Tab-separated table of C-alpha atoms in Angstrom:
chain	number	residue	atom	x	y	z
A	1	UNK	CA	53.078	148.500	74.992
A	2	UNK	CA	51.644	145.129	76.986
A	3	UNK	CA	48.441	147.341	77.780
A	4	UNK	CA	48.100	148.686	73.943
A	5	UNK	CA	48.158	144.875	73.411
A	6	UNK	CA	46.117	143.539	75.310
A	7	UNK	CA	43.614	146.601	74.742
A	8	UNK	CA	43.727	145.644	71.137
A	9	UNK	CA	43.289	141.807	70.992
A	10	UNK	CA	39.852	142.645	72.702
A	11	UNK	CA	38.355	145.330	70.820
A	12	UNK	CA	39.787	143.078	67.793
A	13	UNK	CA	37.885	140.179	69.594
A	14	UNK	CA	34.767	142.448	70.215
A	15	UNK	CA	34.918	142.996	66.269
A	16	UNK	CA	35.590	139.393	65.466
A	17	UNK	CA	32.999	137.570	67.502
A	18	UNK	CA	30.087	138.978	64.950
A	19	UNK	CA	32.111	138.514	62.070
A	20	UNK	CA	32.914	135.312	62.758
A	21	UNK	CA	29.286	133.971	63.338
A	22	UNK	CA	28.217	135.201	59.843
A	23	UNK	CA	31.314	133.844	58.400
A	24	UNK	CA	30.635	130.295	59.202
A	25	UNK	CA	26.639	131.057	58.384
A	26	UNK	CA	28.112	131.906	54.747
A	27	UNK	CA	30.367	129.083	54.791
A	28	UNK	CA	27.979	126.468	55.692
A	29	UNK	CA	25.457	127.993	53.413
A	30	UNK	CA	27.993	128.452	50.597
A	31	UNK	CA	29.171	124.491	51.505
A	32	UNK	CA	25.677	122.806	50.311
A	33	UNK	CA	25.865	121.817	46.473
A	34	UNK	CA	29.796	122.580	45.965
A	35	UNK	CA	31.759	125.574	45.933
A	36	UNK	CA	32.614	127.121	42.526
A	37	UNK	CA	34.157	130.087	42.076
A	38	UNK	CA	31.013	131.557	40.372
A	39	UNK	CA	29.152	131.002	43.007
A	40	UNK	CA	31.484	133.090	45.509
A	41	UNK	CA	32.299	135.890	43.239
A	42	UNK	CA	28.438	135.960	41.964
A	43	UNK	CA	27.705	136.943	45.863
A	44	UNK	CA	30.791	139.456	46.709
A	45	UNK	CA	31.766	140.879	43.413
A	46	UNK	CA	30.546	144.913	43.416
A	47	UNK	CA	28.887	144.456	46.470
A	48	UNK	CA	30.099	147.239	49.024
A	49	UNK	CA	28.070	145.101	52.301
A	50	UNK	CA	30.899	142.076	51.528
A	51	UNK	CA	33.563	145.115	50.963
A	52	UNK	CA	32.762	145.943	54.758
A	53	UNK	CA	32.715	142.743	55.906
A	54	UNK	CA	35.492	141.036	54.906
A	55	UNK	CA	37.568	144.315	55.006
A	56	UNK	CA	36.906	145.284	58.396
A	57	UNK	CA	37.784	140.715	58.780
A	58	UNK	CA	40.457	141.072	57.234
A	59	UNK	CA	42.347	144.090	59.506
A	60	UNK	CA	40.744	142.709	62.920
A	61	UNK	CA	42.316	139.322	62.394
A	62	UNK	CA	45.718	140.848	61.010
A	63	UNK	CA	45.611	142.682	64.771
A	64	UNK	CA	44.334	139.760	66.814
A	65	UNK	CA	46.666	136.842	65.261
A	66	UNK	CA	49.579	138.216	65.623
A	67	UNK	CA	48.876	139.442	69.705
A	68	UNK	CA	47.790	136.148	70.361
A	69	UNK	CA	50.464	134.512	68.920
A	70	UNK	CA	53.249	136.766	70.489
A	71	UNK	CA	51.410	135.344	74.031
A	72	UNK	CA	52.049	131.888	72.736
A	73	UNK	CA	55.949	132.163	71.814
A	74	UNK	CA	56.855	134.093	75.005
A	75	UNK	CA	54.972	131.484	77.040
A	76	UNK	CA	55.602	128.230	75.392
A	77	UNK	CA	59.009	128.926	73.681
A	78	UNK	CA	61.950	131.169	74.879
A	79	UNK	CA	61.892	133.527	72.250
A	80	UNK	CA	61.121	137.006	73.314
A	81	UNK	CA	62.208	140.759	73.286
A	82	UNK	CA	62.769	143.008	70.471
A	83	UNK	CA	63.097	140.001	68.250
A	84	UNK	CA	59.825	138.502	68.615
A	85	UNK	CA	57.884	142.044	68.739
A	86	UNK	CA	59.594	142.724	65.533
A	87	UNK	CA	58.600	139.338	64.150
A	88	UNK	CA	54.599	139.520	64.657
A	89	UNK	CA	55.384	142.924	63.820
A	90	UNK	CA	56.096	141.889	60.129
A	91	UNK	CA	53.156	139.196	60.450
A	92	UNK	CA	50.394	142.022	60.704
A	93	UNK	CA	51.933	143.850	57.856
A	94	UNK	CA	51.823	140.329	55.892
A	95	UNK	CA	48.400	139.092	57.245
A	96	UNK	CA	46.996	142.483	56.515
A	97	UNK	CA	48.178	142.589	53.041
A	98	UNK	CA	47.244	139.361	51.831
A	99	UNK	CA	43.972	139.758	53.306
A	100	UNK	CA	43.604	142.892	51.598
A	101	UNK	CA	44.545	141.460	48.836
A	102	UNK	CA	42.075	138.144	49.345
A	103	UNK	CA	39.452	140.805	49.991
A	104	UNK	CA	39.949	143.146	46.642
A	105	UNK	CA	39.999	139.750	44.444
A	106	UNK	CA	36.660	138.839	45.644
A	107	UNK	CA	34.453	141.899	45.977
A	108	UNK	CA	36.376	144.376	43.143
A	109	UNK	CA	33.896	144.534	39.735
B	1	UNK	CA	41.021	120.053	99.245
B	2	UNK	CA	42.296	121.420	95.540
B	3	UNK	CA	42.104	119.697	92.100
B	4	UNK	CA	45.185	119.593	89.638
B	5	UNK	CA	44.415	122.597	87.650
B	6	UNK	CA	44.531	120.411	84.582
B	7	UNK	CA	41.116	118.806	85.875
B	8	UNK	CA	39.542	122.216	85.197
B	9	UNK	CA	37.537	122.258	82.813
B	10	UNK	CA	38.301	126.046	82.344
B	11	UNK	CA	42.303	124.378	81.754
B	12	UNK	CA	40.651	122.538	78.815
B	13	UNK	CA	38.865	126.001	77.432
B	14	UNK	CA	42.593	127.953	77.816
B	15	UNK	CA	43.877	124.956	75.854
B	16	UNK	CA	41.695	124.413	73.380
B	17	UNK	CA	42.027	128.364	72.807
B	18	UNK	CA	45.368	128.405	72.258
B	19	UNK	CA	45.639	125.437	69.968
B	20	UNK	CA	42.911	126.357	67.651
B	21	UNK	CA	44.291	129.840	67.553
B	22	UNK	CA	48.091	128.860	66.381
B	23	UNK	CA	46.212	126.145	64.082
B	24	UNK	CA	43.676	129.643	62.421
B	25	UNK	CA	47.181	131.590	62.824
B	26	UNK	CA	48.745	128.625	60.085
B	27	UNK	CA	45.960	128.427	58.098
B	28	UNK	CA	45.363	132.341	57.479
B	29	UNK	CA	48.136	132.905	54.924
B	30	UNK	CA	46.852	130.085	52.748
B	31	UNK	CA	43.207	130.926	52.872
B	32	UNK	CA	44.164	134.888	51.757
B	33	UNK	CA	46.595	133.096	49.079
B	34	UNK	CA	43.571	131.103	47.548
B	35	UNK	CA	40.936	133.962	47.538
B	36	UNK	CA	43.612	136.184	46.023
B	37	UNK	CA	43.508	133.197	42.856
B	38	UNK	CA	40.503	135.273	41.672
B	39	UNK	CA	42.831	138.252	40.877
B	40	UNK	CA	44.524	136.210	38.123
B	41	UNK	CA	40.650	135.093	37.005
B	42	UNK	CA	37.847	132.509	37.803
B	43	UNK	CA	39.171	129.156	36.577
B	44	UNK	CA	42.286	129.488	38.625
B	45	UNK	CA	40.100	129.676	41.719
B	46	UNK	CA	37.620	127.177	40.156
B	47	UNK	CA	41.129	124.809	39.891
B	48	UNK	CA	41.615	124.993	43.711
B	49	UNK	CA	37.820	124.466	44.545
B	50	UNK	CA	37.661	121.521	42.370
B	51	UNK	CA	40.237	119.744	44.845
B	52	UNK	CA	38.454	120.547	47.620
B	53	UNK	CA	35.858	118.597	46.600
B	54	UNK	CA	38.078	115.614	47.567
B	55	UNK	CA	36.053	114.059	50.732
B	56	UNK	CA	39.664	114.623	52.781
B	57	UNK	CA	39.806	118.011	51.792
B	58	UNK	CA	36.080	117.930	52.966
B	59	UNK	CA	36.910	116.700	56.062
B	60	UNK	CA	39.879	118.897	56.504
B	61	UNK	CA	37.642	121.730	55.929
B	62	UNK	CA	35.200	120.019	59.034
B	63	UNK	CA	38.182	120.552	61.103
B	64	UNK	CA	38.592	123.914	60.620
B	65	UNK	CA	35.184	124.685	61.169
B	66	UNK	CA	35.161	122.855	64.334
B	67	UNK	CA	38.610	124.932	64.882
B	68	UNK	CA	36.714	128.537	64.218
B	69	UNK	CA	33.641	127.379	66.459
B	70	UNK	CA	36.082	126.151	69.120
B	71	UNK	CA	38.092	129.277	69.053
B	72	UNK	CA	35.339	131.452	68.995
B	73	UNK	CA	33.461	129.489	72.206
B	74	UNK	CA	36.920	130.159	73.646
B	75	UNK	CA	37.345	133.526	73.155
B	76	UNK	CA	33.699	134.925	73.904
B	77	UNK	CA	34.406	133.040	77.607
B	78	UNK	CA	37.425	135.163	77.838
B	79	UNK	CA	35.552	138.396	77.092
B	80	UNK	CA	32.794	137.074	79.614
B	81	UNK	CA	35.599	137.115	82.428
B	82	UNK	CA	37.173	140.017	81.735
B	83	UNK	CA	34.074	141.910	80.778
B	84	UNK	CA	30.913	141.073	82.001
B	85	UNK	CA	29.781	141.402	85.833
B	86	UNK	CA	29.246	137.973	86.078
B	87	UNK	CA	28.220	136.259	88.962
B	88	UNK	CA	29.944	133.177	90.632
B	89	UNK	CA	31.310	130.636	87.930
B	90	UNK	CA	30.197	129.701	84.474
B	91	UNK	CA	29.824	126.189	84.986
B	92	UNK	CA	28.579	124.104	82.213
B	93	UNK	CA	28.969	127.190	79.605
B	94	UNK	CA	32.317	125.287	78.945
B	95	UNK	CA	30.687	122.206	77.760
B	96	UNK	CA	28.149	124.061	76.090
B	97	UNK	CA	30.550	125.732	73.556
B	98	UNK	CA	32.016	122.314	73.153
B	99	UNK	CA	29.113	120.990	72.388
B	100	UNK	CA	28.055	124.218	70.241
B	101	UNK	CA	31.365	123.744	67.983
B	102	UNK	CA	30.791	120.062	67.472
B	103	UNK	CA	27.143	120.728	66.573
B	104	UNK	CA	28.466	123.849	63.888
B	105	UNK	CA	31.179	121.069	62.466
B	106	UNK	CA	27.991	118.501	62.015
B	107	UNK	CA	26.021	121.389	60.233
B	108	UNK	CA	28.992	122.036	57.950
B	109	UNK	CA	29.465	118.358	57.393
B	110	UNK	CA	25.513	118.154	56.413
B	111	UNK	CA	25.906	121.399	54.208
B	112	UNK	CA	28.987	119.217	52.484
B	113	UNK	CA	28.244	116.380	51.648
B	114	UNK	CA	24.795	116.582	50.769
B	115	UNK	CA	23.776	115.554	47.082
């Protein structure tokens, strides 16, 4: 399971670097003049481009958060086993349903 | 004769890696909360973004930024060394995404708080 683990935190990575970059290009750009909810929504609403980018976000992080944070615990703290796999387990699940979520509420007509 | 590890500068990239990705890790759930707002409708999400005009908001927001960029810079190093046929070391590169996520946070910071 280690190798699955570590096999996915980098293609999640591989996905994320990209994604990233143009994520704080759209924050930065969206930063100038304030934010209003308008303004998001008049960008991502209907617009399948947004759809695909913050969908394919939104299941790359839900992977690569809770991988990375399982290496943190068993290193810094002694939780570990079933307990913890179990735990970032239920994290993904979370992370990727909110984010789903997050990313219907923003691009859905 | 060998340094402490902890005067590597690559020691300072593994740290800074980790940190900024439990710090992204806390801050997720909340950022997917507030986007889903604009289920319910607009002025709910217009409610939040109207406090984070507050400048400490703003500037909270600069740290996250700075956080991203960091963790990013981080991360693509990783990929480098496990990755990339890379010869000898990758001196300076370190300081370099430093320096790159400091220079995003100022650009943010610019974007902000410009009238």
């Amino acid at each position: 399971m280690t190798l699955w683990l570590f096999v996915l935190q980098r293609v999640s990575a591989l996905f994320l670097a990209p994604l990233v970059i143009g994520h704080i290009g759209v924050v930065i750009y969206a930063a100038r003049e304030g934010l209003t909810a308008a303004e998001i929504l008049a960008r991502t609403q209907g617009s399948p481009g947004w759809a695909i980018f913050y969908g394919l976000f939104a299941v790359a992080v839900a992977v690569h958060a809770p991988i990375g944070l399982r290496n943190v615990i068993r290193e810094a703290t002694p939780w570990d086993g079933r307990g913890l796999d179990l735990a970032m387990a239920l994290l993904f699940v979370v992370l990727l349903g909110l984010g789903a979520r997050a990313v219907v509420a923003v691009v859905a007509p | 004769m060998t340094r402490p590890h902890r005067n590597h500068a690559g020691y300072a990239a593994v740290v800074a890696h980790r940190v900024s990705g439990v710090l992204l890790a806390l801050f997720l759930p909340a950022h997917f909360l507030v986007l889903g707002l604009a289920l319910e409708d607009a002025a709910a999400l217009d409610g939040f973004l109207r406090w984070t005009e507050d400048p400490l908001v703003k500037l909270a927001e600069w740290g996250l930024v700075i956080v991203l960029s960091a963790h990013l810079a981080a991360g693509l190093r990783l990929l480098v060394i496990e990755l990339v046929p890379w010869r000898g070391t990758r001196h300076g590169l370190i300081g370099l995404g430093a320096g790159a996520s400091l220079l995003v946070g100022a650009l943010f910071l610019w974007s902000a708080f410009r009238a």
